[in-house]
Coordinates of N, CA and C in Angstrom, one line a residue:
M1 N 1.0 40.5 3.0 CA 1.5 40.4 1.6 C 3.0 40.4 1.5
T2 N 3.6 39.5 0.9 CA 5.1 39.5 0.8 C 5.6 40.5 -0.2
P3 N 6.8 41.0 0.0 CA 7.3 42.0 -1.0 C 7.3 41.5 -2.4
A4 N 7.6 40.2 -2.6 CA 7.6 39.7 -4.0 C 6.2 39.7 -4.6
T5 N 5.2 39.4 -3.8 CA 3.8 39.5 -4.3 C 3.4 40.9 -4.6
L6 N 3.8 41.8 -3.7 CA 3.5 43.2 -3.9 C 4.1 43.8 -5.2
D7 N 5.4 43.4 -5.4 CA 6.1 43.9 -6.6 C 5.4 43.3 -7.8
A8 N 5.0 42.1 -7.8 CA 4.4 41.5 -9.0 C 3.0 42.1 -9.2
L9 N 2.3 42.4 -8.2 CA 1.0 43.1 -8.3 C 1.2 44.5 -8.9
Q10 N 2.1 45.2 -8.4 CA 2.4 46.6 -8.9 C 2.8 46.6 -10.4
A11 N 3.6 45.6 -10.7 CA 4.0 45.4 -12.1 C 2.9 45.2 -13.0
A12 N 1.9 44.3 -12.6 CA 0.7 44.0 -13.4 C -0.1 45.3 -13.5
R13 N -0.3 46.0 -12.5 CA -1.1 47.2 -12.6 C -0.4 48.2 -13.5
A14 N 0.9 48.4 -13.5 CA 1.6 49.3 -14.4 C 1.4 48.9 -15.8
A15 N 1.3 47.6 -16.1 CA 1.2 47.1 -17.5 C -0.3 47.0 -17.9
R16 N -1.2 47.4 -17.0 CA -2.6 47.1 -17.3 C -2.9 45.7 -17.6
R17 N -2.3 44.8 -16.8 CA -2.4 43.3 -17.0 C -3.3 42.8 -15.9
P18 N -4.5 42.2 -16.3 CA -5.4 41.7 -15.3 C -4.8 40.5 -14.5
V19 N -4.9 40.5 -13.2 CA -4.4 39.4 -12.4 C -5.4 39.2 -11.3
A20 N -5.4 38.0 -10.7 CA -6.3 37.8 -9.5 C -5.4 37.4 -8.3
L21 N -5.7 38.1 -7.2 CA -5.0 37.9 -6.0 C -5.8 36.8 -5.2
L22 N -5.1 35.7 -4.9 CA -5.8 34.6 -4.1 C -5.2 34.6 -2.7
T23 N -6.1 34.6 -1.7 CA -5.7 34.6 -0.3 C -6.3 33.4 0.4
R24 N -5.5 32.5 0.9 CA -6.0 31.3 1.5 C -6.4 31.6 3.0
M25 N -7.6 31.2 3.3 CA -8.2 31.5 4.6 C -8.1 30.2 5.5
P26 N -7.6 30.2 6.7 CA -7.3 31.5 7.5 C -5.9 31.8 7.6
D27 N -4.9 31.1 6.9 CA -3.5 31.4 7.1 C -2.9 32.5 6.3
G28 N -3.7 33.0 5.3 CA -3.3 34.2 4.6 C -2.3 34.0 3.5
A29 N -2.0 32.8 3.2 CA -1.0 32.6 2.1 C -1.6 33.1 0.8
Q30 N -0.8 33.8 0.0 CA -1.3 34.5 -1.2 C -0.6 34.0 -2.5
H31 N -1.3 34.0 -3.6 CA -0.8 33.7 -4.9 C -1.4 34.7 -5.9
L32 N -0.7 34.8 -7.1 CA -1.3 35.6 -8.2 C -1.6 34.7 -9.3
H33 N -2.8 34.9 -9.9 CA -3.1 34.1 -11.1 C -3.2 35.1 -12.3
P34 N -2.7 34.9 -13.4 CA -2.1 33.6 -13.9 C -0.6 33.5 -13.7
D35 N 0.0 34.3 -12.9 CA 1.5 34.4 -12.8 C 2.1 33.1 -12.2
E36 N 1.3 32.5 -11.2 CA 1.8 31.3 -10.5 C 1.0 30.1 -10.8
A37 N 1.7 28.9 -10.8 CA 1.1 27.7 -11.0 C 0.1 27.3 -9.8
L38 N -1.1 27.0 -10.2 CA -2.1 26.7 -9.2 C -2.8 25.3 -9.6
P39 N -3.4 24.7 -8.6 CA -4.2 23.5 -8.9 C -5.3 23.9 -10.0
P40 N -5.6 23.0 -10.9 CA -6.5 23.3 -12.0 C -7.8 23.9 -11.5
A41 N -8.4 23.4 -10.5 CA -9.8 23.9 -10.1 C -9.6 25.3 -9.5
L42 N -8.5 25.6 -8.8 CA -8.4 26.9 -8.3 C -8.1 27.9 -9.4
A43 N -7.2 27.5 -10.4 CA -6.9 28.3 -11.5 C -8.2 28.7 -12.3
E44 N -9.1 27.7 -12.4 CA -10.3 27.9 -13.2 C -11.2 28.9 -12.4
A45 N -11.3 28.8 -11.1 CA -12.1 29.7 -10.3 C -11.5 31.1 -10.4
A46 N -10.2 31.2 -10.4 CA -9.5 32.5 -10.6 C -9.8 33.1 -11.9
S47 N -9.8 32.3 -13.0 CA -10.1 32.8 -14.3 C -11.5 33.3 -14.4
A48 N -12.4 32.6 -13.8 CA -13.8 33.0 -13.8 C -14.0 34.3 -13.1
A49 N -13.3 34.5 -11.9 CA -13.4 35.8 -11.2 C -12.8 36.9 -12.1
L50 N -11.8 36.7 -12.8 CA -11.2 37.7 -13.7 C -12.2 38.0 -14.8
R51 N -12.8 37.0 -15.4 CA -13.8 37.2 -16.5 C -15.0 38.0 -16.0
D52 N -15.5 37.7 -14.8 CA -16.7 38.3 -14.3 C -16.4 39.6 -13.5
D53 N -15.1 39.8 -13.3 CA -14.7 41.0 -12.5 C -15.4 41.0 -11.1
R54 N -15.4 39.8 -10.5 CA -16.2 39.7 -9.3 C -15.3 39.0 -8.2
A55 N -15.2 39.6 -7.0 CA -14.5 39.0 -5.9 C -15.4 38.2 -5.1
G56 N -14.8 37.2 -4.4 CA -15.5 36.4 -3.5 C -14.8 35.1 -3.0
P57 N -15.4 34.4 -2.0 CA -14.7 33.2 -1.6 C -15.0 32.0 -2.5
V58 N -14.1 31.1 -2.5 CA -14.3 29.8 -3.2 C -13.6 28.7 -2.4
T59 N -14.3 27.5 -2.4 CA -13.7 26.4 -1.7 C -13.3 25.3 -2.7
V60 N -12.1 25.0 -2.6 CA -11.5 24.0 -3.5 C -10.9 22.9 -2.6
G61 N -11.5 21.7 -2.7 CA -11.0 20.6 -1.8 C -11.4 21.0 -0.4
E62 N -10.4 21.0 0.5 CA -10.7 21.3 1.9 C -10.2 22.7 2.2
E63 N -9.8 23.5 1.2 CA -9.3 24.8 1.4 C -10.3 25.9 0.9
T64 N -10.4 27.0 1.7 CA -11.2 28.1 1.2 C -10.3 29.3 0.9
W65 N -10.5 29.9 -0.2 CA -9.7 31.0 -0.7 C -10.6 32.2 -1.0
F66 N -10.1 33.4 -0.8 CA -10.8 34.6 -1.3 C -10.1 35.1 -2.5
I67 N -10.8 35.2 -3.6 CA -10.3 35.6 -4.9 C -10.7 37.1 -5.1
Q68 N -9.7 37.9 -5.4 CA -9.9 39.3 -5.6 C -9.3 39.7 -7.0
P69 N -10.1 40.0 -8.0 CA -9.6 40.4 -9.3 C -8.9 41.8 -9.1
Q70 N -7.8 41.9 -9.8 CA -7.0 43.2 -9.8 C -7.0 43.6 -11.3
T71 N -8.0 44.3 -11.7 CA -8.1 44.6 -13.1 C -8.1 46.1 -13.4
P72 N -7.5 46.5 -14.5 CA -7.5 47.9 -14.9 C -8.9 48.3 -15.3
P73 N -9.2 49.6 -15.3 CA -10.5 50.1 -15.7 C -10.7 49.8 -17.2
P74 N -11.9 49.4 -17.7 CA -12.1 49.2 -19.1 C -12.0 50.5 -19.8
R75 N -11.5 50.4 -21.1 CA -11.3 51.6 -21.9 C -12.1 51.5 -23.2
M76 N -12.6 52.6 -23.7 CA -13.1 52.7 -25.0 C -12.4 53.8 -25.8
I77 N -11.7 53.3 -26.8 CA -11.0 54.2 -27.7 C -11.9 54.5 -28.9
V78 N -12.2 55.8 -29.1 CA -13.1 56.2 -30.2 C -12.3 57.0 -31.2
V79 N -12.3 56.5 -32.4 CA -11.6 57.2 -33.5 C -12.6 58.0 -34.3
G80 N -12.4 59.3 -34.1 CA -13.4 60.2 -34.8 C -14.2 61.1 -33.8
A81 N -13.8 62.4 -33.7 CA -14.5 63.3 -32.8 C -15.8 63.8 -33.5
V82 N -16.6 63.0 -34.0 CA -17.8 63.3 -34.7 C -19.0 63.5 -33.7
H83 N -20.2 63.8 -34.3 CA -21.3 64.1 -33.4 C -21.8 62.8 -32.7
V84 N -21.6 61.6 -33.3 CA -22.0 60.4 -32.6 C -21.1 60.2 -31.4
A85 N -19.8 60.6 -31.5 CA -18.9 60.5 -30.4 C -19.3 61.4 -29.3
Q86 N -19.9 62.5 -29.6 CA -20.4 63.4 -28.5 C -21.5 62.8 -27.7
A87 N -22.3 62.0 -28.4 CA -23.4 61.3 -27.7 C -22.9 60.1 -27.0
L88 N -21.8 59.5 -27.6 CA -21.3 58.2 -27.1 C -20.5 58.4 -25.8
V89 N -19.8 59.5 -25.6 CA -18.9 59.7 -24.5 C -19.6 59.6 -23.2
P90 N -20.7 60.4 -22.9 CA -21.3 60.3 -21.6 C -22.0 58.9 -21.3
M91 N -22.5 58.3 -22.4 CA -23.1 56.9 -22.2 C -22.0 55.9 -21.8
A92 N -20.9 55.9 -22.5 CA -19.8 55.0 -22.2 C -19.2 55.3 -20.8
A93 N -19.0 56.5 -20.5 CA -18.5 56.9 -19.2 C -19.4 56.4 -18.1
A94 N -20.7 56.6 -18.3 CA -21.7 56.1 -17.3 C -21.7 54.6 -17.1
A95 N -21.3 53.9 -18.2 CA -21.2 52.4 -18.2 C -19.8 52.0 -17.6
G96 N -19.0 52.9 -17.2 CA -17.8 52.5 -16.5 C -16.5 52.6 -17.3
F97 N -16.6 53.1 -18.6 CA -15.4 53.1 -19.4 C -14.7 54.4 -19.3
A98 N -13.4 54.3 -19.4 CA -12.5 55.5 -19.6 C -12.5 55.7 -21.1
V99 N -13.0 56.8 -21.5 CA -13.1 57.1 -23.0 C -12.0 58.0 -23.5
I100 N -11.4 57.6 -24.6 CA -10.3 58.3 -25.2 C -10.8 58.6 -26.7
I101 N -10.8 59.9 -27.0 CA -11.2 60.3 -28.4 C -9.9 60.5 -29.2
V102 N -9.8 59.9 -30.3 CA -8.6 60.1 -31.2 C -9.0 60.7 -32.5
D103 N -8.5 61.8 -32.8 CA -8.8 62.5 -34.0 C -7.7 63.6 -34.3
P104 N -7.0 63.5 -35.4 CA -6.0 64.5 -35.7 C -6.5 65.8 -36.2
R105 N -7.9 65.8 -36.4 CA -8.5 67.1 -36.9 C -8.8 67.9 -35.7
R106 N -7.9 68.8 -35.4 CA -8.0 69.6 -34.1 C -9.3 70.5 -34.1
A107 N -9.9 70.8 -35.2 CA -11.1 71.5 -35.2 C -12.3 70.7 -34.7
F108 N -12.2 69.4 -34.7 CA -13.2 68.5 -34.2 C -12.9 68.1 -32.8
A109 N -11.7 67.7 -32.5 CA -11.4 67.2 -31.2 C -11.0 68.4 -30.2
T110 N -12.1 69.1 -29.8 CA -11.9 70.2 -29.0 C -12.5 70.0 -27.6
E111 N -11.9 70.7 -26.6 CA -12.5 70.6 -25.3 C -13.9 71.2 -25.2
E112 N -14.2 72.1 -26.1 CA -15.5 72.7 -26.0 C -16.6 71.6 -26.4
R113 N -16.2 70.7 -27.4 CA -17.2 69.7 -27.8 C -17.2 68.5 -26.9
F114 N -16.1 68.2 -26.2 CA -16.0 67.1 -25.3 C -15.5 67.6 -23.9
A115 N -16.4 68.4 -23.3 CA -16.0 69.1 -22.1 C -15.7 68.2 -21.0
Q116 N -16.4 67.1 -20.9 CA -16.2 66.2 -19.8 C -16.3 64.7 -20.3
G117 N -15.6 63.9 -19.6 CA -15.7 62.4 -19.7 C -14.8 61.8 -20.7
A118 N -13.9 62.6 -21.4 CA -13.1 61.9 -22.4 C -11.7 62.6 -22.5
E119 N -10.7 61.7 -22.7 CA -9.4 62.2 -23.0 C -9.3 62.5 -24.5
L120 N -8.7 63.6 -24.9 CA -8.5 63.9 -26.3 C -7.1 63.6 -26.7
V121 N -7.0 62.9 -27.9 CA -5.7 62.6 -28.4 C -5.7 63.1 -29.9
T122 N -4.8 64.0 -30.3 CA -4.9 64.6 -31.6 C -3.7 64.0 -32.5
E123 N -3.2 62.9 -32.2 CA -2.3 62.2 -33.0 C -3.0 61.4 -34.2
W124 N -2.3 61.0 -35.2 CA -2.9 60.1 -36.2 C -3.3 58.8 -35.5
P125 N -4.4 58.2 -36.0 CA -5.0 57.1 -35.3 C -4.0 55.9 -35.1
D126 N -3.2 55.6 -36.1 CA -2.3 54.5 -35.9 C -1.2 54.8 -34.9
E127 N -0.7 56.0 -34.9 CA 0.3 56.4 -33.9 C -0.3 56.4 -32.5
A128 N -1.5 56.9 -32.4 CA -2.2 57.0 -31.1 C -2.5 55.6 -30.5
L129 N -3.0 54.7 -31.4 CA -3.3 53.4 -30.9 C -2.1 52.6 -30.5
E130 N -1.0 52.8 -31.3 CA 0.2 52.1 -30.9 C 0.7 52.6 -29.6
A131 N 0.6 53.9 -29.3 CA 1.0 54.4 -28.0 C 0.1 53.9 -26.9
L132 N -1.2 53.8 -27.2 CA -2.2 53.4 -26.1 C -2.1 51.9 -25.8
R133 N -1.6 51.2 -26.7 CA -1.4 49.7 -26.5 C -2.7 49.0 -26.1
P134 N -3.7 48.9 -27.0 CA -5.0 48.3 -26.7 C -4.8 46.9 -26.1
D135 N -5.5 46.6 -25.0 CA -5.3 45.3 -24.4 C -6.7 44.6 -24.3
S136 N -6.8 43.6 -23.5 CA -8.0 42.8 -23.4 C -9.1 43.5 -22.7
R137 N -8.9 44.7 -22.1 CA -9.9 45.4 -21.5 C -10.2 46.7 -22.3
T138 N -9.9 46.7 -23.6 CA -10.1 47.9 -24.4 C -11.0 47.6 -25.5
A139 N -12.0 48.5 -25.7 CA -12.9 48.5 -26.9 C -12.4 49.6 -27.9
I140 N -12.5 49.3 -29.2 CA -12.1 50.3 -30.2 C -13.2 50.5 -31.1
V141 N -13.6 51.8 -31.3 CA -14.7 52.1 -32.2 C -14.3 53.1 -33.2
T142 N -14.4 52.9 -34.5 CA -14.1 53.9 -35.5 C -15.4 54.5 -36.0
L143 N -15.4 55.8 -36.2 CA -16.6 56.5 -36.5 C -16.4 57.5 -37.7
T144 N -15.2 57.6 -38.3 CA -15.0 58.8 -39.2 C -15.6 58.6 -40.6
H145 N -15.8 57.4 -41.0 CA -16.2 57.1 -42.4 C -15.0 57.4 -43.4
D146 N -13.9 57.8 -42.9 CA -12.7 58.2 -43.8 C -11.7 57.1 -43.7
P147 N -11.4 56.4 -44.8 CA -10.4 55.3 -44.8 C -9.1 55.8 -44.3
K148 N -8.7 57.1 -44.6 CA -7.4 57.5 -44.2 C -7.3 57.5 -42.7
L149 N -8.4 57.6 -41.9 CA -8.3 57.6 -40.5 C -8.7 56.3 -39.9
D150 N -9.8 55.7 -40.4 CA -10.3 54.4 -39.9 C -9.4 53.3 -40.2
D151 N -8.9 53.2 -41.4 CA -8.1 52.0 -41.7 C -6.9 51.8 -40.9
P152 N -6.1 52.9 -40.7 CA -4.9 52.7 -39.9 C -5.2 52.3 -38.5
A153 N -6.3 52.8 -38.0 CA -6.7 52.5 -36.6 C -7.1 51.0 -36.6
L154 N -7.9 50.5 -37.6 CA -8.3 49.1 -37.6 C -7.1 48.2 -37.8
D155 N -6.1 48.7 -38.6 CA -4.9 47.9 -38.8 C -4.3 47.6 -37.4
V156 N -4.1 48.6 -36.6 CA -3.5 48.4 -35.2 C -4.5 47.6 -34.4
A157 N -5.8 47.9 -34.4 CA -6.8 47.2 -33.6 C -6.8 45.7 -33.9
L158 N -6.7 45.3 -35.1 CA -6.7 43.9 -35.5 C -5.5 43.1 -35.0
R159 N -4.4 43.9 -34.8 CA -3.2 43.2 -34.3 C -3.1 43.3 -32.7
S160 N -4.2 43.8 -32.1 CA -4.2 43.9 -30.6 C -5.1 42.9 -30.0
E161 N -5.1 42.9 -28.6 CA -5.9 42.0 -27.9 C -7.3 42.7 -27.5
A162 N -7.6 43.8 -28.1 CA -8.9 44.5 -27.8 C -10.0 43.5 -27.8
F163 N -10.9 43.6 -26.8 CA -12.0 42.7 -26.7 C -13.2 43.0 -27.6
Y164 N -13.1 44.2 -28.2 CA -14.2 44.6 -29.1 C -13.6 45.6 -30.1
I165 N -14.0 45.4 -31.4 CA -13.7 46.3 -32.4 C -14.9 46.6 -33.2
G166 N -15.3 47.8 -33.4 CA -16.5 48.2 -34.2 C -16.2 49.3 -35.1
A167 N -16.9 49.3 -36.3 CA -16.7 50.3 -37.3 C -18.0 50.8 -37.8
L168 N -18.2 52.1 -37.9 CA -19.4 52.7 -38.4 C -19.4 52.7 -39.9
G169 N -20.5 52.5 -40.5 CA -20.6 52.4 -42.0 C -21.6 51.4 -42.4
S170 N -22.1 51.5 -43.6 CA -23.0 50.5 -44.2 C -22.3 49.2 -44.5
R171 N -23.1 48.2 -44.8 CA -22.5 46.9 -45.2 C -21.7 47.1 -46.5
R172 N -22.2 48.0 -47.4 CA -21.4 48.2 -48.6 C -20.1 48.9 -48.3
T173 N -20.1 49.9 -47.4 CA -18.9 50.5 -47.0 C -17.9 49.5 -46.3
H174 N -18.5 48.6 -45.5 CA -17.7 47.6 -44.8 C -17.0 46.7 -45.8
A175 N -17.8 46.3 -46.9 CA -17.2 45.4 -47.9 C -16.0 46.0 -48.5
K176 N -16.0 47.3 -48.8 CA -14.8 48.0 -49.4 C -13.7 48.0 -48.3
R177 N -14.1 48.2 -47.1 CA -13.1 48.2 -46.0 C -12.4 46.9 -45.9
V178 N -13.2 45.8 -46.0 CA -12.7 44.5 -45.9 C -11.6 44.2 -47.0
A179 N -11.9 44.7 -48.2 CA -11.0 44.5 -49.3 C -9.7 45.2 -49.0
R180 N -9.8 46.4 -48.5 CA -8.5 47.2 -48.1 C -7.7 46.5 -47.0
L181 N -8.4 46.0 -46.0 CA -7.7 45.3 -44.9 C -7.1 44.0 -45.4
E182 N -7.8 43.3 -46.3 CA -7.2 42.1 -46.9 C -5.9 42.5 -47.7
E183 N -5.9 43.6 -48.4 CA -4.7 44.0 -49.2 C -3.6 44.4 -48.2
A184 N -4.0 44.8 -47.0 CA -3.0 45.1 -45.9 C -2.5 43.9 -45.2
G185 N -3.0 42.7 -45.6 CA -2.5 41.5 -45.0 C -3.3 40.8 -43.9
H186 N -4.5 41.3 -43.7 CA -5.3 40.7 -42.6 C -6.2 39.6 -43.2
G187 N -6.2 38.5 -42.5 CA -7.0 37.4 -42.9 C -8.5 37.5 -42.5
A188 N -9.3 36.6 -43.0 CA -10.7 36.6 -42.8 C -11.1 36.5 -41.3
K189 N -10.3 35.7 -40.6 CA -10.6 35.5 -39.2 C -10.4 36.7 -38.4
A190 N -9.3 37.4 -38.7 CA -9.0 38.7 -38.0 C -10.0 39.7 -38.3
I191 N -10.4 39.9 -39.6 CA -11.3 40.9 -40.0 C -12.7 40.6 -39.4
G192 N -13.0 39.3 -39.2 CA -14.3 38.9 -38.7 C -14.5 39.4 -37.2
R193 N -13.4 39.9 -36.6 CA -13.6 40.5 -35.3 C -14.3 41.9 -35.3
I194 N -14.3 42.5 -36.5 CA -14.9 43.8 -36.6 C -16.4 43.7 -36.6
H195 N -17.1 44.4 -35.7 CA -18.5 44.5 -35.7 C -18.9 45.7 -36.6
A196 N -19.5 45.3 -37.8 CA -19.8 46.4 -38.7 C -21.1 46.0 -39.5
P197 N -22.0 46.9 -39.6 CA -22.1 48.2 -39.0 C -22.0 48.1 -37.5
V198 N -21.4 49.0 -36.8 CA -21.2 49.0 -35.4 C -22.5 49.1 -34.7
G199 N -22.6 48.5 -33.5 CA -23.8 48.6 -32.7 C -24.8 47.5 -32.9
L200 N -25.6 47.3 -31.9 CA -26.7 46.4 -32.0 C -27.8 46.9 -33.0
D201 N -28.5 46.0 -33.6 CA -29.5 46.4 -34.6 C -30.8 46.7 -33.8
I202 N -30.9 48.0 -33.4 CA -32.1 48.4 -32.7 C -32.8 49.5 -33.6
G203 N -32.5 49.6 -34.9 CA -33.1 50.5 -35.7 C -32.7 52.0 -35.4
A204 N -31.5 52.1 -34.9 CA -31.0 53.5 -34.6 C -30.9 54.4 -35.8
V205 N -31.3 55.6 -35.6 CA -31.2 56.6 -36.7 C -30.4 57.9 -36.2
T206 N -30.8 58.4 -35.0 CA -30.1 59.6 -34.5 C -28.8 59.3 -33.9
A207 N -28.0 60.3 -33.7 CA -26.7 60.1 -33.0 C -26.8 59.5 -31.6
P208 N -27.8 60.0 -30.8 CA -27.9 59.3 -29.5 C -28.3 57.8 -29.6
E209 N -29.2 57.5 -30.5 CA -29.6 56.1 -30.7 C -28.5 55.3 -31.2
I210 N -27.7 55.8 -32.1 CA -26.5 55.0 -32.6 C -25.5 54.8 -31.4
A211 N -25.3 55.9 -30.6 CA -24.4 55.7 -29.5 C -24.9 54.7 -28.5
L212 N -26.2 54.7 -28.3 CA -26.8 53.7 -27.4 C -26.6 52.3 -27.9
S213 N -26.8 52.1 -29.2 CA -26.6 50.7 -29.8 C -25.1 50.3 -29.6
I214 N -24.2 51.3 -29.8 CA -22.8 50.9 -29.6 C -22.4 50.5 -28.2
V215 N -22.9 51.3 -27.2 CA -22.6 51.0 -25.8 C -23.2 49.7 -25.5
A216 N -24.4 49.4 -25.9 CA -25.0 48.1 -25.6 C -24.2 46.9 -26.2
Q217 N -23.7 47.1 -27.4 CA -23.0 46.0 -28.0 C -21.6 45.8 -27.3
V218 N -21.0 46.9 -27.0 CA -19.7 46.8 -26.3 C -19.9 46.1 -24.9
V219 N -20.9 46.5 -24.2 CA -21.2 45.9 -22.9 C -21.5 44.4 -23.1
A220 N -22.3 44.1 -24.1 CA -22.5 42.6 -24.4 C -21.3 41.9 -24.6
A221 N -20.4 42.5 -25.4 CA -19.1 41.8 -25.7 C -18.3 41.6 -24.4
R222 N -18.3 42.7 -23.6 CA -17.5 42.6 -22.3 C -18.0 41.5 -21.4
R223 N -19.3 41.4 -21.4 CA -20.0 40.4 -20.5 C -20.1 39.0 -21.1
G224 N -19.5 38.8 -22.3 CA -19.5 37.5 -22.9 C -20.8 37.1 -23.6
K225 N -21.5 38.1 -24.0 CA -22.8 37.9 -24.7 C -22.7 38.0 -26.2
L226 N -21.5 38.3 -26.7 CA -21.3 38.3 -28.2 C -20.2 37.3 -28.5
S227 N -20.2 36.8 -29.7 CA -19.2 35.9 -30.2 C -18.0 36.8 -30.7
V228 N -16.9 36.7 -30.0 CA -15.7 37.5 -30.3 C -14.6 36.5 -30.7
R229 N -14.0 36.7 -31.8 CA -12.9 35.8 -32.3 C -11.6 36.6 -32.1
L230 N -10.7 35.9 -31.5 CA -9.3 36.5 -31.4 C -8.4 36.0 -32.5
P231 N -7.4 36.8 -32.8 CA -6.5 36.3 -33.9 C -5.7 35.1 -33.5
G232 N -5.2 34.4 -34.5 CA -4.3 33.3 -34.2 C -4.8 32.1 -34.9

């Protein structure tokens, strides 16, 4: 690996920016996707490897390349240290997510309630999310039912590249939420990114069941099984 490629790879890792390292076999020439211009077929194969998070060889024309995705761990930012979050943390962690609980209510966001599997952030949700910089490998879930906490978080989420945004609450609650977000300047397409009520419709009632439905929906979004609209 050349120093220039190593520097570019380290910069991408520091910025949590997914890239794919392509190595031509057998001479070892290397390129980074999408940083460098590549033949369309090779770029498409590299994009697919990034999307599927899967390394492997690919033959384009008469050349064989090994494509290795270099992707940061997926994250789930949960706003609200409520009882659903307690059930959600171990399930999300088991599915491979680094979980971050955001709640300024220090009586809720305690190490005793979230002893393992989650980072606790007790800043206000908008400040916390701005600092965390949600990216294309971040899911955001709001659980508080409190507009003072959920709305600022959703405001930041809708302006981010998060691959999934979900909000707990009934359809009636969400209709009121939509009106507030519209007043805040968000359009219908952006608001349509919010999955609400959050989670797959599996008839969930208890906190563990709701948590299960959320993890299932987030995984489906990550694996391209949900329709997710990006702003723009």
